[in-house]
């Protein structure tokens, strides 16, 4: 028996004729794996790689696409006023929107751990994430409406303002024909002086019946009083042609309830009062020989709130709507990270004498730093391509002031028919996103190594 046969009988494996092929970890052949991945690779190439490559090539061509334009399209990014405004606003978005959203998410996540209804609160805060950007934009377009009767923001703002500074009820009031009143620094003053024991008529017109103060009553004729100046301030207007007498109190006319009247001598106010519900008023003897003045405060326009969507505040207003939507997202991720924080460290800090603020600042926040970085970087990438809210919320008059790169890309590509510049903006946005993505990938790899 030969030695080779002996080895075969003994069960020793024969030496292979060539190198053995190594299988993958899962035991799948590379060819089969490639076939399974092929559909995904085709879609990735068609939907991602091809558009990026085409946009890169198109950004170096002229607007017609027939000739090479060099870097002219990229030069326009820094010379076109609209694009520069968009770039400036994008910087504001990247700095403030992720920061505010993450900060609010952190505060909500920490505080809701200490209350019984924390889960319900988290649900309410996270609920805006279920709303599309389009719907959120429509909602906040109504919230920021200038009219306090429609816009919630101005309704609240006007309510707070009017609690400290009373608004006028007679912004449109003015003297009518043959009135004894003359204009005076935004208000009105009597042409002649007044004397005690006599009555004074202060007729005005211009206030719609439905705009009269709620407490206004039918006007009454003032009765003379010894040692006092009396009079009536009222709406000298009666509906219907030839009805009522000019300069006289008629039964259907209403008094100017709350109208402020001042007695002025030598430029100084010597006495003042407010008209009663029926428009009558009484001044002391000090008013004798003075002129009666209705100060400008009676006629100033009522406070109409803040122009949230005006050129000055439109970008912060739109950022506010974004924070409303994404603070819940930040809160949920931070709360998940907070659940993994060792409670022993927090208790040890408290035992060592740290107060709650010190525990939060020196223990909780450092331990949550990786989660905070994830949330902030994710939101930074998100705001770089913000479009929906800026397109919907600002009115046409202030949309240029709220412009961002994604909106300017849309305008150049579809409204102004400048595909070369639009492609350059798209490539520029990609270049802005890449460093943030690389930072996030490196941070994730460091986390995996730990």
PDB file of N, CA and C in Angstrom, residues 294-380:
ATOM      1  N   UNK A 294     -59.276 118.874  24.194  1.00  0.00           N
ATOM      2  CA  UNK A 294     -59.391 117.413  24.089  1.00  0.00           C
ATOM      3  C   UNK A 294     -58.025 116.917  23.631  1.00  0.00           C
ATOM      4  N   UNK A 295     -57.197 116.362  24.527  1.00  0.00           N
ATOM      5  CA  UNK A 295     -55.806 116.032  24.175  1.00  0.00           C
ATOM      6  C   UNK A 295     -55.708 114.942  23.114  1.00  0.00           C
ATOM      7  N   UNK A 296     -54.530 114.874  22.506  1.00  0.00           N
ATOM      8  CA  UNK A 296     -54.309 113.921  21.410  1.00  0.00           C
ATOM      9  C   UNK A 296     -54.459 112.471  21.845  1.00  0.00           C
ATOM     10  N   UNK A 297     -54.302 112.203  23.147  1.00  0.00           N
ATOM     11  CA  UNK A 297     -54.432 110.819  23.621  1.00  0.00           C
ATOM     12  C   UNK A 297     -55.829 110.257  23.365  1.00  0.00           C
ATOM     13  N   UNK A 298     -56.831 111.150  23.216  1.00  0.00           N
ATOM     14  CA  UNK A 298     -58.188 110.679  22.898  1.00  0.00           C
ATOM     15  C   UNK A 298     -58.316 110.147  21.481  1.00  0.00           C
ATOM     16  N   UNK A 299     -57.377 110.539  20.598  1.00  0.00           N
ATOM     17  CA  UNK A 299     -57.575 110.291  19.176  1.00  0.00           C
ATOM     18  C   UNK A 299     -56.457 109.471  18.534  1.00  0.00           C
ATOM     19  N   UNK A 300     -55.521 108.995  19.318  1.00  0.00           N
ATOM     20  CA  UNK A 300     -54.458 108.181  18.725  1.00  0.00           C
ATOM     21  C   UNK A 300     -55.036 106.855  18.221  1.00  0.00           C
ATOM     22  N   UNK A 301     -54.424 106.348  17.194  1.00  0.00           N
ATOM     23  CA  UNK A 301     -54.863 105.081  16.626  1.00  0.00           C
ATOM     24  C   UNK A 301     -54.662 103.957  17.643  1.00  0.00           C
ATOM     25  N   UNK A 302     -55.574 103.014  17.719  1.00  0.00           N
ATOM     26  CA  UNK A 302     -55.401 101.909  18.663  1.00  0.00           C
ATOM     27  C   UNK A 302     -54.188 101.070  18.299  1.00  0.00           C
ATOM     28  N   UNK A 303     -53.544 100.529  19.321  1.00  0.00           N
ATOM     29  CA  UNK A 303     -52.353  99.705  19.102  1.00  0.00           C
ATOM     30  C   UNK A 303     -52.740  98.456  18.317  1.00  0.00           C
ATOM     31  N   UNK A 304     -52.021  98.218  17.226  1.00  0.00           N
ATOM     32  CA  UNK A 304     -52.392  97.125  16.323  1.00  0.00           C
ATOM     33  C   UNK A 304     -51.400  95.970  16.359  1.00  0.00           C
ATOM     34  N   UNK A 305     -50.534  95.947  17.363  1.00  0.00           N
ATOM     35  CA  UNK A 305     -49.607  94.830  17.502  1.00  0.00           C
ATOM     36  C   UNK A 305     -48.320  95.024  16.727  1.00  0.00           C
ATOM     37  N   UNK A 306     -47.599  93.927  16.552  1.00  0.00           N
ATOM     38  CA  UNK A 306     -46.284  93.927  15.920  1.00  0.00           C
ATOM     39  C   UNK A 306     -46.408  93.397  14.501  1.00  0.00           C
ATOM     40  N   UNK A 307     -45.649  93.985  13.612  1.00  0.00           N
ATOM     41  CA  UNK A 307     -45.626  93.511  12.228  1.00  0.00           C
ATOM     42  C   UNK A 307     -44.666  92.320  12.146  1.00  0.00           C
ATOM     43  N   UNK A 308     -45.165  91.141  12.569  1.00  0.00           N
ATOM     44  CA  UNK A 308     -44.311  89.960  12.650  1.00  0.00           C
ATOM     45  C   UNK A 308     -43.723  89.582  11.291  1.00  0.00           C
ATOM     46  N   UNK A 309     -44.470  89.786  10.237  1.00  0.00           N
ATOM     47  CA  UNK A 309     -44.019  89.374   8.918  1.00  0.00           C
ATOM     48  C   UNK A 309     -43.496  90.549   8.102  1.00  0.00           C
ATOM     49  N   UNK A 310     -43.122  91.630   8.794  1.00  0.00           N
ATOM     50  CA  UNK A 310     -42.481  92.749   8.122  1.00  0.00           C
ATOM     51  C   UNK A 310     -41.016  92.455   7.869  1.00  0.00           C
ATOM     52  N   UNK A 311     -40.318  93.320   7.141  1.00  0.00           N
ATOM     53  CA  UNK A 311     -38.915  93.055   6.786  1.00  0.00           C
ATOM     54  C   UNK A 311     -38.000  92.832   7.989  1.00  0.00           C
ATOM     55  N   UNK A 312     -38.274  93.487   9.106  1.00  0.00           N
ATOM     56  CA  UNK A 312     -37.358  93.396  10.252  1.00  0.00           C
ATOM     57  C   UNK A 312     -37.489  92.091  11.018  1.00  0.00           C
ATOM     58  N   UNK A 313     -38.691  91.543  11.128  1.00  0.00           N
ATOM     59  CA  UNK A 313     -38.923  90.385  12.011  1.00  0.00           C
ATOM     60  C   UNK A 313     -39.310  89.113  11.276  1.00  0.00           C
ATOM     61  N   UNK A 314     -39.348  89.131   9.963  1.00  0.00           N
ATOM     62  CA  UNK A 314     -39.875  87.969   9.248  1.00  0.00           C
ATOM     63  C   UNK A 314     -39.000  86.729   9.445  1.00  0.00           C
ATOM     64  N   UNK A 315     -37.682  86.886   9.407  1.00  0.00           N
ATOM     65  CA  UNK A 315     -36.810  85.716   9.586  1.00  0.00           C
ATOM     66  C   UNK A 315     -36.915  85.136  10.994  1.00  0.00           C
ATOM     67  N   UNK A 316     -36.833  85.949  12.081  1.00  0.00           N
ATOM     68  CA  UNK A 316     -37.054  85.376  13.419  1.00  0.00           C
ATOM     69  C   UNK A 316     -38.433  84.744  13.566  1.00  0.00           C
ATOM     70  N   UNK A 317     -39.444  85.316  12.921  1.00  0.00           N
ATOM     71  CA  UNK A 317     -40.793  84.750  13.021  1.00  0.00           C
ATOM     72  C   UNK A 317     -40.859  83.367  12.380  1.00  0.00           C
ATOM     73  N   UNK A 318     -40.240  83.213  11.225  1.00  0.00           N
ATOM     74  CA  UNK A 318     -40.248  81.904  10.553  1.00  0.00           C
ATOM     75  C   UNK A 318     -39.412  80.894  11.352  1.00  0.00           C
ATOM     76  N   UNK A 319     -38.297  81.349  11.914  1.00  0.00           N
ATOM     77  CA  UNK A 319     -37.487  80.463  12.769  1.00  0.00           C
ATOM     78  C   UNK A 319     -38.311  80.002  13.972  1.00  0.00           C
ATOM     79  N   UNK A 320     -39.157  80.887  14.499  1.00  0.00           N
ATOM     80  CA  UNK A 320     -40.023  80.500  15.616  1.00  0.00           C
ATOM     81  C   UNK A 320     -40.950  79.358  15.245  1.00  0.00           C
ATOM     82  N   UNK A 321     -41.485  79.379  14.028  1.00  0.00           N
ATOM     83  CA  UNK A 321     -42.354  78.279  13.596  1.00  0.00           C
ATOM     84  C   UNK A 321     -41.563  76.988  13.452  1.00  0.00           C
ATOM     85  N   UNK A 322     -40.319  77.083  13.007  1.00  0.00           N
ATOM     86  CA  UNK A 322     -39.467  75.887  12.886  1.00  0.00           C
ATOM     87  C   UNK A 322     -39.173  75.305  14.266  1.00  0.00           C
ATOM     88  N   UNK A 323     -38.875  76.167  15.219  1.00  0.00           N
ATOM     89  CA  UNK A 323     -38.597  75.694  16.588  1.00  0.00           C
ATOM     90  C   UNK A 323     -39.828  75.004  17.168  1.00  0.00           C
ATOM     91  N   UNK A 324     -41.007  75.551  16.882  1.00  0.00           N
ATOM     92  CA  UNK A 324     -42.250  74.926  17.352  1.00  0.00           C
ATOM     93  C   UNK A 324     -42.377  73.494  16.848  1.00  0.00           C
ATOM     94  N   UNK A 325     -41.933  73.259  15.626  1.00  0.00           N
ATOM     95  CA  UNK A 325     -42.040  71.921  15.051  1.00  0.00           C
ATOM     96  C   UNK A 325     -40.958  70.977  15.561  1.00  0.00           C
ATOM     97  N   UNK A 326     -39.718  71.442  15.676  1.00  0.00           N
ATOM     98  CA  UNK A 326     -38.582  70.547  15.888  1.00  0.00           C
ATOM     99  C   UNK A 326     -38.082  70.481  17.328  1.00  0.00           C
ATOM    100  N   UNK A 327     -38.590  71.318  18.206  1.00  0.00           N
ATOM    101  CA  UNK A 327     -38.181  71.205  19.621  1.00  0.00           C
ATOM    102  C   UNK A 327     -38.614  69.865  20.194  1.00  0.00           C
ATOM    103  N   UNK A 328     -39.761  69.344  19.748  1.00  0.00           N
ATOM    104  CA  UNK A 328     -40.216  68.037  20.216  1.00  0.00           C
ATOM    105  C   UNK A 328     -39.292  66.917  19.770  1.00  0.00           C
ATOM    106  N   UNK A 329     -38.781  67.011  18.541  1.00  0.00           N
ATOM    107  CA  UNK A 329     -37.819  66.027  18.047  1.00  0.00           C
ATOM    108  C   UNK A 329     -36.573  66.032  18.923  1.00  0.00           C
ATOM    109  N   UNK A 330     -36.057  67.223  19.219  1.00  0.00           N
ATOM    110  CA  UNK A 330     -34.869  67.321  20.080  1.00  0.00           C
ATOM    111  C   UNK A 330     -35.165  66.773  21.472  1.00  0.00           C
ATOM    112  N   UNK A 331     -36.330  67.076  21.997  1.00  0.00           N
ATOM    113  CA  UNK A 331     -36.692  66.619  23.339  1.00  0.00           C
ATOM    114  C   UNK A 331     -36.715  65.093  23.439  1.00  0.00           C
ATOM    115  N   UNK A 332     -37.296  64.436  22.441  1.00  0.00           N
ATOM    116  CA  UNK A 332     -37.413  62.972  22.476  1.00  0.00           C
ATOM    117  C   UNK A 332     -36.033  62.327  22.446  1.00  0.00           C
ATOM    118  N   UNK A 333     -35.139  62.793  21.570  1.00  0.00           N
ATOM    119  CA  UNK A 333     -33.793  62.209  21.496  1.00  0.00           C
ATOM    120  C   UNK A 333     -33.004  62.469  22.773  1.00  0.00           C
ATOM    121  N   UNK A 334     -33.115  63.676  23.312  1.00  0.00           N
ATOM    122  CA  UNK A 334     -32.370  64.002  24.535  1.00  0.00           C
ATOM    123  C   UNK A 334     -32.934  63.219  25.715  1.00  0.00           C
ATOM    124  N   UNK A 335     -34.263  63.059  25.758  1.00  0.00           N
ATOM    125  CA  UNK A 335     -34.862  62.274  26.842  1.00  0.00           C
ATOM    126  C   UNK A 335     -34.392  60.821  26.792  1.00  0.00           C
ATOM    127  N   UNK A 336     -34.227  60.276  25.578  1.00  0.00           N
ATOM    128  CA  UNK A 336     -33.710  58.911  25.455  1.00  0.00           C
ATOM    129  C   UNK A 336     -32.278  58.831  25.976  1.00  0.00           C
ATOM    130  N   UNK A 337     -31.472  59.846  25.664  1.00  0.00           N
ATOM    131  CA  UNK A 337     -30.112  59.860  26.200  1.00  0.00           C
ATOM    132  C   UNK A 337     -30.086  60.056  27.693  1.00  0.00           C
ATOM    133  N   UNK A 338     -30.998  60.865  28.200  1.00  0.00           N
ATOM    134  CA  UNK A 338     -31.053  61.124  29.637  1.00  0.00           C
ATOM    135  C   UNK A 338     -31.440  59.876  30.413  1.00  0.00           C
ATOM    136  N   UNK A 339     -32.238  59.008  29.801  1.00  0.00           N
ATOM    137  CA  UNK A 339     -32.637  57.774  30.483  1.00  0.00           C
ATOM    138  C   UNK A 339     -31.447  56.856  30.719  1.00  0.00           C
ATOM    139  N   UNK A 340     -30.389  57.007  29.896  1.00  0.00           N
ATOM    140  CA  UNK A 340     -29.210  56.171  30.059  1.00  0.00           C
ATOM    141  C   UNK A 340     -28.139  56.766  30.953  1.00  0.00           C
ATOM    142  N   UNK A 341     -28.370  57.943  31.492  1.00  0.00           N
ATOM    143  CA  UNK A 341     -27.392  58.566  32.394  1.00  0.00           C
ATOM    144  C   UNK A 341     -27.413  57.842  33.739  1.00  0.00           C
ATOM    145  N   UNK A 342     -26.267  57.407  34.254  1.00  0.00           N
ATOM    146  CA  UNK A 342     -26.243  56.726  35.564  1.00  0.00           C
ATOM    147  C   UNK A 342     -26.738  57.640  36.676  1.00  0.00           C
ATOM    148  N   UNK A 343     -27.760  57.213  37.385  1.00  0.00           N
ATOM    149  CA  UNK A 343     -28.328  58.032  38.456  1.00  0.00           C
ATOM    150  C   UNK A 343     -27.365  58.167  39.623  1.00  0.00           C
ATOM    151  N   UNK A 344     -26.434  57.207  39.755  1.00  0.00           N
ATOM    152  CA  UNK A 344     -25.484  57.267  40.868  1.00  0.00           C
ATOM    153  C   UNK A 344     -24.614  58.515  40.794  1.00  0.00           C
ATOM    154  N   UNK A 345     -24.268  58.912  39.554  1.00  0.00           N
ATOM    155  CA  UNK A 345     -23.443  60.113  39.402  1.00  0.00           C
ATOM    156  C   UNK A 345     -24.201  61.357  39.846  1.00  0.00           C
ATOM    157  N   UNK A 346     -25.480  61.428  39.495  1.00  0.00           N
ATOM    158  CA  UNK A 346     -26.282  62.592  39.890  1.00  0.00           C
ATOM    159  C   UNK A 346     -26.453  62.635  41.399  1.00  0.00           C
ATOM    160  N   UNK A 347     -26.727  61.481  42.003  1.00  0.00           N
ATOM    161  CA  UNK A 347     -26.906  61.446  43.457  1.00  0.00           C
ATOM    162  C   UNK A 347     -25.609  61.750  44.173  1.00  0.00           C
ATOM    163  N   UNK A 348     -24.494  61.273  43.627  1.00  0.00           N
ATOM    164  CA  UNK A 348     -23.198  61.556  44.244  1.00  0.00           C
ATOM    165  C   UNK A 348     -22.901  63.056  44.240  1.00  0.00           C
ATOM    166  N   UNK A 349     -23.262  63.720  43.129  1.00  0.00           N
ATOM    167  CA  UNK A 349     -23.046  65.171  43.062  1.00  0.00           C
ATOM    168  C   UNK A 349     -23.901  65.897  44.089  1.00  0.00           C
ATOM    169  N   UNK A 350     -25.137  65.424  44.283  1.00  0.00           N
ATOM    170  CA  UNK A 350     -26.004  66.065  45.276  1.00  0.00           C
ATOM    171  C   UNK A 350     -25.485  65.820  46.693  1.00  0.00           C
ATOM    172  N   UNK A 351     -24.998  64.623  46.944  1.00  0.00           N
ATOM    173  CA  UNK A 351     -24.452  64.318  48.267  1.00  0.00           C
ATOM    174  C   UNK A 351     -23.232  65.186  48.564  1.00  0.00           C
ATOM    175  N   UNK A 352     -22.454  65.486  47.525  1.00  0.00           N
ATOM    176  CA  UNK A 352     -21.264  66.327  47.708  1.00  0.00           C
ATOM    177  C   UNK A 352     -21.616  67.800  47.881  1.00  0.00           C
ATOM    178  N   UNK A 353     -22.907  68.133  47.847  1.00  0.00           N
ATOM    179  CA  UNK A 353     -23.334  69.505  48.119  1.00  0.00           C
ATOM    180  C   UNK A 353     -23.687  70.326  46.907  1.00  0.00           C
ATOM    181  N   UNK A 354     -23.704  69.735  45.728  1.00  0.00           N
ATOM    182  CA  UNK A 354     -24.048  70.500  44.526  1.00  0.00           C
ATOM    183  C   UNK A 354     -25.551  70.759  44.486  1.00  0.00           C
ATOM    184  N   UNK A 355     -25.925  71.986  44.122  1.00  0.00           N
ATOM    185  CA  UNK A 355     -27.349  72.281  43.958  1.00  0.00           C
ATOM    186  C   UNK A 355     -27.814  71.792  42.588  1.00  0.00           C
ATOM    187  N   UNK A 356     -29.115  71.924  42.307  1.00  0.00           N
ATOM    188  CA  UNK A 356     -29.666  71.371  41.072  1.00  0.00           C
ATOM    189  C   UNK A 356     -29.085  72.035  39.826  1.00  0.00           C
ATOM    190  N   UNK A 357     -28.828  73.326  39.889  1.00  0.00           N
ATOM    191  CA  UNK A 357     -28.231  74.005  38.742  1.00  0.00           C
ATOM    192  C   UNK A 357     -26.826  73.482  38.478  1.00  0.00           C
ATOM    193  N   UNK A 358     -26.036  73.271  39.537  1.00  0.00           N
ATOM    194  CA  UNK A 358     -24.690  72.746  39.363  1.00  0.00           C
ATOM    195  C   UNK A 358     -24.706  71.307  38.847  1.00  0.00           C
ATOM    196  N   UNK A 359     -25.660  70.515  39.334  1.00  0.00           N
ATOM    197  CA  UNK A 359     -25.787  69.142  38.835  1.00  0.00           C
ATOM    198  C   UNK A 359     -26.121  69.155  37.349  1.00  0.00           C
ATOM    199  N   UNK A 360     -27.029  70.042  36.964  1.00  0.00           N
ATOM    200  CA  UNK A 360     -27.433  70.128  35.554  1.00  0.00           C
ATOM    201  C   UNK A 360     -26.268  70.589  34.680  1.00  0.00           C
ATOM    202  N   UNK A 361     -25.562  71.632  35.128  1.00  0.00           N
ATOM    203  CA  UNK A 361     -24.520  72.240  34.288  1.00  0.00           C
ATOM    204  C   UNK A 361     -23.242  71.416  34.238  1.00  0.00           C
ATOM    205  N   UNK A 362     -22.865  70.801  35.366  1.00  0.00           N
ATOM    206  CA  UNK A 362     -21.560  70.142  35.431  1.00  0.00           C
ATOM    207  C   UNK A 362     -21.620  68.619  35.338  1.00  0.00           C
ATOM    208  N   UNK A 363     -22.811  68.048  35.441  1.00  0.00           N
ATOM    209  CA  UNK A 363     -22.916  66.589  35.359  1.00  0.00           C
ATOM    210  C   UNK A 363     -23.825  66.172  34.206  1.00  0.00           C
ATOM    211  N   UNK A 364     -25.072  66.685  34.221  1.00  0.00           N
ATOM    212  CA  UNK A 364     -26.047  66.233  33.217  1.00  0.00           C
ATOM    213  C   UNK A 364     -25.636  66.647  31.805  1.00  0.00           C
ATOM    214  N   UNK A 365     -25.326  67.915  31.623  1.00  0.00           N
ATOM    215  CA  UNK A 365     -24.987  68.397  30.268  1.00  0.00           C
ATOM    216  C   UNK A 365     -23.732  67.726  29.719  1.00  0.00           C
ATOM    217  N   UNK A 366     -22.625  67.619  30.490  1.00  0.00           N
ATOM    218  CA  UNK A 366     -21.459  66.897  29.928  1.00  0.00           C
ATOM    219  C   UNK A 366     -21.761  65.449  29.557  1.00  0.00           C
ATOM    220  N   UNK A 367     -22.564  64.756  30.357  1.00  0.00           N
ATOM    221  CA  UNK A 367     -22.893  63.372  30.035  1.00  0.00           C
ATOM    222  C   UNK A 367     -23.778  63.272  28.788  1.00  0.00           C
ATOM    223  N   UNK A 368     -24.567  64.321  28.552  1.00  0.00           N
ATOM    224  CA  UNK A 368     -25.448  64.329  27.373  1.00  0.00           C
ATOM    225  C   UNK A 368     -24.796  64.952  26.145  1.00  0.00           C
ATOM    226  N   UNK A 369     -23.529  65.348  26.255  1.00  0.00           N
ATOM    227  CA  UNK A 369     -22.855  66.033  25.145  1.00  0.00           C
ATOM    228  C   UNK A 369     -22.929  65.254  23.831  1.00  0.00           C
ATOM    229  N   UNK A 370     -22.703  63.930  23.810  1.00  0.00           N
ATOM    230  CA  UNK A 370     -22.817  63.210  22.521  1.00  0.00           C
ATOM    231  C   UNK A 370     -24.212  63.296  21.911  1.00  0.00           C
ATOM    232  N   UNK A 371     -25.240  63.182  22.752  1.00  0.00           N
ATOM    233  CA  UNK A 371     -26.611  63.266  22.242  1.00  0.00           C
ATOM    234  C   UNK A 371     -26.907  64.673  21.742  1.00  0.00           C
ATOM    235  N   UNK A 372     -26.474  65.679  22.483  1.00  0.00           N
ATOM    236  CA  UNK A 372     -26.691  67.063  22.074  1.00  0.00           C
ATOM    237  C   UNK A 372     -26.003  67.345  20.742  1.00  0.00           C
ATOM    238  N   UNK A 373     -24.812  66.753  20.553  1.00  0.00           N
ATOM    239  CA  UNK A 373     -24.109  66.941  19.283  1.00  0.00           C
ATOM    240  C   UNK A 373     -24.887  66.320  18.135  1.00  0.00           C
ATOM    241  N   UNK A 374     -25.443  65.123  18.364  1.00  0.00           N
ATOM    242  CA  UNK A 374     -26.233  64.472  17.313  1.00  0.00           C
ATOM    243  C   UNK A 374     -27.432  65.330  16.932  1.00  0.00           C
ATOM    244  N   UNK A 375     -28.157  65.817  17.930  1.00  0.00           N
ATOM    245  CA  UNK A 375     -29.355  66.612  17.663  1.00  0.00           C
ATOM    246  C   UNK A 375     -28.990  67.905  16.938  1.00  0.00           C
ATOM    247  N   UNK A 376     -27.968  68.592  17.418  1.00  0.00           N
ATOM    248  CA  UNK A 376     -27.586  69.869  16.811  1.00  0.00           C
ATOM    249  C   UNK A 376     -27.134  69.696  15.379  1.00  0.00           C
ATOM    250  N   UNK A 377     -26.286  68.699  15.117  1.00  0.00           N
ATOM    251  CA  UNK A 377     -25.789  68.475  13.753  1.00  0.00           C
ATOM    252  C   UNK A 377     -26.933  68.073  12.819  1.00  0.00           C
ATOM    253  N   UNK A 378     -27.835  67.234  13.304  1.00  0.00           N
ATOM    254  CA  UNK A 378     -28.984  66.827  12.479  1.00  0.00           C
ATOM    255  C   UNK A 378     -29.837  68.035  12.104  1.00  0.00           C
ATOM    256  N   UNK A 379     -30.077  68.913  13.063  1.00  0.00           N
ATOM    257  CA  UNK A 379     -30.896  70.097  12.778  1.00  0.00           C
ATOM    258  C   UNK A 379     -30.151  71.085  11.885  1.00  0.00           C
ATOM    259  N   UNK A 380     -28.832  71.155  12.012  1.00  0.00           N
ATOM    260  CA  UNK A 380     -28.057  72.031  11.126  1.00  0.00           C
ATOM    261  C   UNK A 380     -28.197  71.588   9.670  1.00  0.00           C
TER     262      UNK A 380
END
